[in-house]
Short mmCIF file of N, CA and C in Angstrom, two decimals:
data_model
loop_
_atom_site.label_atom_id
_atom_site.label_comp_id
_atom_site.label_asym_id
_atom_site.label_seq_id
_atom_site.Cartn_x
_atom_site.Cartn_y
_atom_site.Cartn_z
N UNK M 272 -9.62 30.18 3.82
CA UNK M 272 -9.50 31.60 3.63
C UNK M 272 -9.98 31.96 2.24
N UNK M 273 -10.67 33.04 2.13
CA UNK M 273 -11.25 33.44 0.85
C UNK M 273 -10.23 34.25 0.06
N UNK M 274 -9.23 33.55 -0.46
CA UNK M 274 -8.21 34.20 -1.27
C UNK M 274 -8.18 33.52 -2.63
N UNK M 275 -7.75 34.24 -3.66
CA UNK M 275 -7.61 33.59 -4.96
C UNK M 275 -6.54 32.49 -4.89
N UNK M 276 -6.82 31.40 -5.52
CA UNK M 276 -5.89 30.28 -5.52
C UNK M 276 -5.31 30.14 -6.92
N UNK M 277 -4.00 30.24 -7.01
CA UNK M 277 -3.32 30.08 -8.28
C UNK M 277 -2.49 28.81 -8.23
N UNK M 278 -2.59 28.03 -9.28
CA UNK M 278 -1.82 26.80 -9.37
C UNK M 278 -0.37 27.15 -9.66
N UNK M 279 0.53 26.59 -8.87
CA UNK M 279 1.96 26.78 -9.10
C UNK M 279 2.63 25.42 -9.05
N UNK M 280 3.47 25.16 -10.03
CA UNK M 280 4.19 23.89 -10.05
C UNK M 280 5.11 23.76 -8.84
N UNK M 281 5.64 24.88 -8.36
CA UNK M 281 6.51 24.83 -7.18
C UNK M 281 5.74 24.33 -5.96
N UNK M 282 4.47 24.72 -5.86
CA UNK M 282 3.63 24.27 -4.75
C UNK M 282 3.42 22.77 -4.78
N UNK M 283 3.18 22.24 -5.96
CA UNK M 283 2.99 20.80 -6.11
C UNK M 283 4.30 20.08 -5.78
N UNK M 284 5.40 20.61 -6.28
CA UNK M 284 6.72 20.03 -6.03
C UNK M 284 7.02 20.02 -4.52
N UNK M 285 6.68 21.11 -3.85
CA UNK M 285 6.92 21.19 -2.41
C UNK M 285 6.08 20.18 -1.63
N UNK M 286 4.82 20.00 -2.02
CA UNK M 286 3.97 19.03 -1.34
C UNK M 286 4.50 17.62 -1.56
N UNK M 287 4.91 17.31 -2.77
CA UNK M 287 5.47 15.99 -3.06
C UNK M 287 6.74 15.79 -2.25
N UNK M 288 7.61 16.79 -2.23
CA UNK M 288 8.89 16.69 -1.53
C UNK M 288 8.72 16.64 -0.02
N UNK M 289 7.81 17.44 0.52
CA UNK M 289 7.67 17.56 1.97
C UNK M 289 6.68 16.59 2.59
N UNK M 290 5.72 16.10 1.81
CA UNK M 290 4.68 15.24 2.38
C UNK M 290 4.75 13.83 1.81
N UNK M 291 4.56 13.69 0.52
CA UNK M 291 4.41 12.36 -0.06
C UNK M 291 5.69 11.53 -0.04
N UNK M 292 6.83 12.10 -0.40
CA UNK M 292 8.07 11.31 -0.42
C UNK M 292 8.49 10.83 0.97
N UNK M 293 8.50 11.69 2.00
CA UNK M 293 8.85 11.16 3.32
C UNK M 293 7.88 10.09 3.81
N UNK M 294 6.62 10.32 3.57
CA UNK M 294 5.59 9.37 3.98
C UNK M 294 5.79 8.03 3.27
N UNK M 295 5.99 8.06 1.97
CA UNK M 295 6.18 6.83 1.19
C UNK M 295 7.50 6.15 1.57
N UNK M 296 8.55 6.94 1.81
CA UNK M 296 9.83 6.36 2.20
C UNK M 296 9.74 5.68 3.57
N UNK M 297 8.98 6.25 4.49
CA UNK M 297 8.77 5.62 5.79
C UNK M 297 8.03 4.29 5.60
N UNK M 298 7.05 4.28 4.73
CA UNK M 298 6.31 3.05 4.42
C UNK M 298 7.24 2.00 3.82
N UNK M 299 8.08 2.41 2.87
CA UNK M 299 9.01 1.47 2.24
C UNK M 299 10.02 0.93 3.25
N UNK M 300 10.48 1.80 4.15
CA UNK M 300 11.41 1.36 5.19
C UNK M 300 10.75 0.31 6.07
N UNK M 301 9.48 0.53 6.44
CA UNK M 301 8.75 -0.45 7.25
C UNK M 301 8.66 -1.78 6.52
N UNK M 302 8.29 -1.76 5.26
CA UNK M 302 8.16 -3.00 4.48
C UNK M 302 9.51 -3.72 4.41
N UNK M 303 10.57 -2.97 4.20
CA UNK M 303 11.92 -3.55 4.12
C UNK M 303 12.31 -4.19 5.45
N UNK M 304 12.08 -3.50 6.54
CA UNK M 304 12.49 -4.02 7.84
C UNK M 304 11.61 -5.18 8.30
N UNK M 305 10.33 -5.17 7.95
CA UNK M 305 9.47 -6.31 8.25
C UNK M 305 9.95 -7.53 7.47
N UNK M 306 10.34 -7.32 6.21
CA UNK M 306 10.90 -8.41 5.41
C UNK M 306 12.17 -8.96 6.04
N UNK M 307 13.01 -8.07 6.54
CA UNK M 307 14.25 -8.50 7.20
C UNK M 307 13.92 -9.29 8.48
N UNK M 308 12.95 -8.79 9.24
CA UNK M 308 12.53 -9.47 10.48
C UNK M 308 11.97 -10.85 10.17
N UNK M 309 11.11 -10.95 9.17
CA UNK M 309 10.51 -12.24 8.81
C UNK M 309 11.53 -13.17 8.17
N UNK M 310 12.61 -12.60 7.65
CA UNK M 310 13.68 -13.43 7.08
C UNK M 310 14.42 -14.23 8.13
N UNK M 311 14.25 -13.88 9.39
CA UNK M 311 14.90 -14.63 10.48
C UNK M 311 14.04 -15.80 10.95
N UNK M 312 12.93 -16.04 10.27
CA UNK M 312 12.07 -17.16 10.62
C UNK M 312 10.90 -16.79 11.52
N UNK M 313 10.82 -15.53 11.91
CA UNK M 313 9.72 -15.07 12.75
C UNK M 313 8.64 -14.46 11.86
N UNK M 314 7.45 -14.31 12.41
CA UNK M 314 6.34 -13.69 11.69
C UNK M 314 5.99 -12.38 12.36
N UNK M 315 5.77 -11.35 11.55
CA UNK M 315 5.40 -10.04 12.08
C UNK M 315 3.89 -9.95 12.17
N UNK M 316 3.40 -9.73 13.39
CA UNK M 316 1.98 -9.47 13.63
C UNK M 316 1.90 -8.17 14.43
N UNK M 317 1.30 -7.12 13.88
CA UNK M 317 1.18 -5.86 14.63
C UNK M 317 0.43 -6.09 15.94
N UNK M 318 0.98 -5.56 17.02
CA UNK M 318 0.41 -5.77 18.34
C UNK M 318 0.30 -4.43 19.08
N UNK M 319 -0.87 -3.83 19.13
CA UNK M 319 -1.03 -2.55 19.84
C UNK M 319 -0.69 -2.63 21.32
N UNK M 320 -0.89 -3.79 21.93
CA UNK M 320 -0.56 -3.95 23.35
C UNK M 320 0.94 -3.84 23.59
N UNK M 321 1.72 -4.31 22.64
CA UNK M 321 3.19 -4.23 22.75
C UNK M 321 3.63 -2.77 22.77
N UNK M 322 2.94 -1.94 21.99
CA UNK M 322 3.28 -0.52 21.94
C UNK M 322 2.97 0.14 23.29
N UNK M 323 1.82 -0.19 23.85
CA UNK M 323 1.43 0.40 25.13
C UNK M 323 2.38 -0.02 26.25
N UNK M 324 2.94 -1.21 26.16
CA UNK M 324 3.82 -1.71 27.21
C UNK M 324 5.28 -1.32 27.00
N UNK M 325 5.59 -0.68 25.90
CA UNK M 325 6.97 -0.31 25.61
C UNK M 325 7.50 0.72 26.61
N UNK M 326 8.73 0.51 27.04
CA UNK M 326 9.39 1.44 27.94
C UNK M 326 10.24 2.46 27.17
N UNK M 327 10.34 2.28 25.88
CA UNK M 327 11.17 3.15 25.06
C UNK M 327 10.53 4.54 24.94
N UNK M 328 11.28 5.57 25.29
CA UNK M 328 10.75 6.93 25.24
C UNK M 328 10.42 7.38 23.83
N UNK M 329 11.21 6.95 22.86
CA UNK M 329 10.94 7.34 21.47
C UNK M 329 9.61 6.74 20.99
N UNK M 330 9.33 5.50 21.39
CA UNK M 330 8.05 4.88 21.02
C UNK M 330 6.89 5.66 21.62
N UNK M 331 7.03 6.00 22.89
CA UNK M 331 5.97 6.76 23.57
C UNK M 331 5.79 8.13 22.93
N UNK M 332 6.91 8.77 22.60
CA UNK M 332 6.86 10.12 22.01
C UNK M 332 6.17 10.12 20.65
N UNK M 333 6.57 9.21 19.74
CA UNK M 333 5.99 9.23 18.39
C UNK M 333 4.53 8.79 18.44
N UNK M 334 4.19 7.89 19.35
CA UNK M 334 2.80 7.46 19.49
C UNK M 334 1.94 8.60 20.01
N UNK M 335 2.44 9.33 21.01
CA UNK M 335 1.70 10.48 21.54
C UNK M 335 1.58 11.57 20.49
N UNK M 336 2.65 11.77 19.71
CA UNK M 336 2.62 12.77 18.65
C UNK M 336 1.59 12.41 17.59
N UNK M 337 1.50 11.15 17.26
CA UNK M 337 0.52 10.68 16.26
C UNK M 337 -0.90 10.90 16.77
N UNK M 338 -1.15 10.56 18.02
CA UNK M 338 -2.50 10.74 18.57
C UNK M 338 -2.85 12.22 18.72
N UNK M 339 -1.84 13.04 19.00
CA UNK M 339 -2.07 14.49 19.02
C UNK M 339 -2.42 15.01 17.64
N UNK M 340 -1.75 14.48 16.62
CA UNK M 340 -2.05 14.87 15.23
C UNK M 340 -3.47 14.45 14.86
N UNK M 341 -3.86 13.26 15.25
CA UNK M 341 -5.21 12.78 14.95
C UNK M 341 -6.26 13.72 15.56
N UNK M 342 -6.09 14.07 16.81
CA UNK M 342 -7.04 14.96 17.48
C UNK M 342 -7.06 16.33 16.80
N UNK M 343 -5.89 16.84 16.45
CA UNK M 343 -5.79 18.16 15.81
C UNK M 343 -6.47 18.15 14.44
N UNK M 344 -6.17 17.16 13.63
CA UNK M 344 -6.74 17.09 12.28
C UNK M 344 -8.26 16.94 12.33
N UNK M 345 -8.75 16.11 13.21
CA UNK M 345 -10.21 15.96 13.34
C UNK M 345 -10.86 17.28 13.71
N UNK M 346 -10.27 17.98 14.65
CA UNK M 346 -10.81 19.27 15.09
C UNK M 346 -10.79 20.29 13.95
N UNK M 347 -9.70 20.35 13.24
CA UNK M 347 -9.57 21.32 12.15
C UNK M 347 -10.48 20.98 10.96
N UNK M 348 -10.60 19.71 10.65
CA UNK M 348 -11.48 19.32 9.53
C UNK M 348 -12.94 19.59 9.88
N UNK M 349 -13.32 19.32 11.12
CA UNK M 349 -14.70 19.61 11.53
C UNK M 349 -15.00 21.10 11.47
N UNK M 350 -13.99 21.93 11.66
CA UNK M 350 -14.16 23.38 11.59
C UNK M 350 -13.90 23.91 10.17
N UNK M 351 -13.65 23.01 9.22
CA UNK M 351 -13.36 23.36 7.82
C UNK M 351 -12.11 24.23 7.69
N UNK M 352 -11.14 24.02 8.55
CA UNK M 352 -9.85 24.72 8.46
C UNK M 352 -8.83 23.79 7.83
N UNK M 353 -9.07 23.42 6.61
CA UNK M 353 -8.21 22.45 5.93
C UNK M 353 -6.80 22.97 5.69
N UNK M 354 -6.65 24.27 5.56
CA UNK M 354 -5.35 24.86 5.27
C UNK M 354 -4.38 24.77 6.44
N UNK M 355 -4.86 24.46 7.64
CA UNK M 355 -3.97 24.35 8.80
C UNK M 355 -3.44 22.94 9.00
N UNK M 356 -3.98 21.98 8.27
CA UNK M 356 -3.62 20.58 8.46
C UNK M 356 -2.24 20.27 7.89
N UNK M 357 -1.94 20.75 6.70
CA UNK M 357 -0.70 20.38 6.02
C UNK M 357 0.55 20.81 6.80
N UNK M 358 0.65 22.03 7.33
CA UNK M 358 1.87 22.36 8.08
C UNK M 358 2.11 21.44 9.29
N UNK M 359 1.05 21.10 9.99
CA UNK M 359 1.20 20.20 11.14
C UNK M 359 1.57 18.79 10.68
N UNK M 360 1.01 18.37 9.55
CA UNK M 360 1.36 17.07 8.98
C UNK M 360 2.83 17.02 8.58
N UNK M 361 3.31 18.09 7.95
CA UNK M 361 4.72 18.15 7.53
C UNK M 361 5.63 18.04 8.76
N UNK M 362 5.28 18.73 9.84
CA UNK M 362 6.08 18.65 11.06
C UNK M 362 6.09 17.22 11.62
N UNK M 363 4.93 16.57 11.59
CA UNK M 363 4.85 15.20 12.08
C UNK M 363 5.71 14.26 11.23
N UNK M 364 5.62 14.40 9.90
CA UNK M 364 6.40 13.54 9.02
C UNK M 364 7.89 13.78 9.18
N UNK M 365 8.29 15.03 9.42
CA UNK M 365 9.70 15.32 9.70
C UNK M 365 10.15 14.64 10.98
N UNK M 366 9.31 14.70 12.01
CA UNK M 366 9.64 14.02 13.26
C UNK M 366 9.73 12.51 13.06
N UNK M 367 8.80 11.97 12.29
CA UNK M 367 8.78 10.53 12.07
C UNK M 367 10.01 10.07 11.30
N UNK M 368 10.32 10.75 10.21
CA UNK M 368 11.42 10.29 9.36
C UNK M 368 12.79 10.74 9.86
N UNK M 369 12.90 11.99 10.27
CA UNK M 369 14.21 12.52 10.64
C UNK M 369 14.61 12.25 12.08
N UNK M 370 13.66 11.94 12.93
CA UNK M 370 14.00 11.68 14.33
C UNK M 370 13.71 10.21 14.67
N UNK M 371 12.46 9.80 14.61
CA UNK M 371 12.11 8.46 15.08
C UNK M 371 12.79 7.36 14.26
N UNK M 372 12.64 7.39 12.96
CA UNK M 372 13.21 6.30 12.15
C UNK M 372 14.73 6.33 12.20
N UNK M 373 15.33 7.50 12.09
CA UNK M 373 16.80 7.57 12.12
C UNK M 373 17.36 7.09 13.46
N UNK M 374 16.73 7.48 14.55
CA UNK M 374 17.27 7.10 15.86
C UNK M 374 16.93 5.66 16.25
N UNK M 375 15.97 5.05 15.59
CA UNK M 375 15.57 3.68 15.92
C UNK M 375 15.88 2.68 14.80
N UNK M 376 16.64 3.11 13.83
CA UNK M 376 16.96 2.25 12.69
C UNK M 376 17.63 0.95 13.14
N UNK M 377 18.62 1.06 14.02
CA UNK M 377 19.32 -0.14 14.50
C UNK M 377 18.40 -1.02 15.34
N UNK M 378 17.52 -0.40 16.09
CA UNK M 378 16.54 -1.15 16.89
C UNK M 378 15.63 -1.96 15.98
N UNK M 379 15.16 -1.34 14.90
CA UNK M 379 14.25 -2.03 13.98
C UNK M 379 14.93 -3.16 13.24
N UNK M 380 16.23 -3.03 13.08
CA UNK M 380 16.99 -4.08 12.39
C UNK M 380 17.37 -5.21 13.34
N UNK M 381 17.16 -5.01 14.63
CA UNK M 381 17.48 -6.05 15.61
C UNK M 381 18.91 -6.03 16.10
N UNK M 382 19.71 -5.06 15.66
CA UNK M 382 21.10 -5.00 16.09
C UNK M 382 21.27 -4.28 17.42
N UNK M 383 20.24 -3.62 17.87
CA UNK M 383 20.27 -2.93 19.17
C UNK M 383 19.06 -3.39 19.97
N UNK M 384 19.28 -4.21 20.97
CA UNK M 384 18.18 -4.66 21.81
C UNK M 384 17.62 -6.01 21.44
N UNK M 385 18.00 -6.56 20.34
CA UNK M 385 17.55 -7.90 19.97
C UNK M 385 16.22 -7.93 19.24
N UNK M 386 15.74 -9.14 18.97
CA UNK M 386 14.51 -9.29 18.17
C UNK M 386 13.24 -8.78 18.85
N UNK M 387 13.19 -8.82 20.18
CA UNK M 387 12.00 -8.32 20.87
C UNK M 387 11.88 -6.80 20.73
N UNK M 388 13.00 -6.10 20.84
CA UNK M 388 13.00 -4.65 20.65
C UNK M 388 12.70 -4.30 19.19
N UNK M 389 13.21 -5.11 18.27
CA UNK M 389 12.92 -4.90 16.85
C UNK M 389 11.42 -5.01 16.60
N UNK M 390 10.80 -6.02 17.19
CA UNK M 390 9.37 -6.21 17.00
C UNK M 390 8.58 -5.04 17.59
N UNK M 391 8.99 -4.56 18.75
CA UNK M 391 8.30 -3.42 19.38
C UNK M 391 8.41 -2.18 18.51
N UNK M 392 9.62 -1.91 18.01
CA UNK M 392 9.83 -0.72 17.16
C UNK M 392 9.04 -0.85 15.85
N UNK M 393 9.02 -2.03 15.26
CA UNK M 393 8.27 -2.23 14.02
C UNK M 393 6.77 -2.10 14.25
N UNK M 394 6.28 -2.61 15.38
CA UNK M 394 4.86 -2.46 15.71
C UNK M 394 4.50 -0.98 15.88
N UNK M 395 5.39 -0.24 16.51
CA UNK M 395 5.15 1.19 16.70
C UNK M 395 5.11 1.91 15.37
N UNK M 396 6.09 1.66 14.52
CA UNK M 396 6.12 2.32 13.21
C UNK M 396 4.90 1.93 12.38
N UNK M 397 4.53 0.66 12.41
CA UNK M 397 3.35 0.20 11.68
C UNK M 397 2.10 0.94 12.16
N UNK M 398 1.91 1.00 13.47
CA UNK M 398 0.73 1.64 14.04
C UNK M 398 0.66 3.12 13.68
N UNK M 399 1.79 3.80 13.78
CA UNK M 399 1.84 5.23 13.47
C UNK M 399 1.54 5.47 11.99
N UNK M 400 2.15 4.68 11.11
CA UNK M 400 1.89 4.84 9.68
C UNK M 400 0.44 4.49 9.32
N UNK M 401 -0.10 3.46 9.95
CA UNK M 401 -1.50 3.09 9.69
C UNK M 401 -2.44 4.21 10.13
N UNK M 402 -2.22 4.75 11.32
CA UNK M 402 -3.06 5.84 11.82
C UNK M 402 -2.96 7.07 10.93
N UNK M 403 -1.75 7.41 10.50
CA UNK M 403 -1.57 8.57 9.63
C UNK M 403 -2.24 8.34 8.27
N UNK M 404 -2.16 7.13 7.77
CA UNK M 404 -2.77 6.81 6.48
C UNK M 404 -4.29 6.90 6.56
N UNK M 405 -4.87 6.33 7.58
CA UNK M 405 -6.33 6.40 7.75
C UNK M 405 -6.77 7.84 7.97
N UNK M 406 -5.98 8.58 8.74
CA UNK M 406 -6.30 9.98 9.02
C UNK M 406 -6.33 10.83 7.75
N UNK M 407 -5.41 10.56 6.85
CA UNK M 407 -5.28 11.39 5.65
C UNK M 407 -6.06 10.88 4.46
N UNK M 408 -6.77 9.79 4.62
CA UNK M 408 -7.55 9.24 3.50
C UNK M 408 -8.51 10.25 2.88
N UNK M 409 -9.22 11.08 3.66
CA UNK M 409 -10.12 12.04 3.02
C UNK M 409 -9.40 13.13 2.24
N UNK M 410 -8.16 13.40 2.59
CA UNK M 410 -7.42 14.49 1.96
C UNK M 410 -6.65 14.00 0.74
N UNK M 411 -6.02 12.82 0.86
CA UNK M 411 -5.22 12.26 -0.23
C UNK M 411 -5.65 10.81 -0.47
N UNK M 412 -6.79 10.62 -1.12
CA UNK M 412 -7.36 9.27 -1.20
C UNK M 412 -6.53 8.26 -2.00
N UNK M 413 -5.85 8.68 -3.04
CA UNK M 413 -5.19 7.71 -3.90
C UNK M 413 -3.92 7.14 -3.27
N UNK M 414 -3.09 8.00 -2.72
CA UNK M 414 -1.85 7.50 -2.10
C UNK M 414 -2.16 6.73 -0.82
N UNK M 415 -3.19 7.16 -0.09
CA UNK M 415 -3.53 6.43 1.13
C UNK M 415 -4.06 5.03 0.79
N UNK M 416 -4.79 4.90 -0.30
CA UNK M 416 -5.28 3.59 -0.72
C UNK M 416 -4.10 2.68 -1.09
N UNK M 417 -3.11 3.24 -1.78
CA UNK M 417 -1.92 2.48 -2.15
C UNK M 417 -1.19 2.01 -0.91
N UNK M 418 -0.98 2.89 0.06
CA UNK M 418 -0.25 2.52 1.27
C UNK M 418 -1.06 1.58 2.16
N UNK M 419 -2.36 1.76 2.20
CA UNK M 419 -3.21 0.94 3.06
C UNK M 419 -3.22 -0.52 2.60
N UNK M 420 -3.22 -0.73 1.30
CA UNK M 420 -3.26 -2.09 0.79
C UNK M 420 -1.93 -2.75 1.00
#
């Protein structure tokens, strides 16, 4: 939109609070839970086939939501509507952190459903975070590089 853009510290604070912190915290939670999983003597290898075969509705929901976000962001970026991407991203991150991770925390720890369910949930979270990171690389290159490595 052709409007004057004024820098506001509140705007930066809101983006950090609403986008970067939840995203980074989800990444840290994944790293922590993978460490816990590997501490049991098993090795974590992301498996996209495991995600496709999952019967868990939450896995299917967050995966479909992620792929919907990917399609939406690609469409909007191709049309140069960059200002519409952030609100949809914030909604996705809220769903990821406040719904998916909170409701599957015990599953990822292996206390609900055992180690096979933990692996499925961790594979799903890994795949969703990887897709979101790759998707946002053109918009936020430095934090995506940090998370990708």
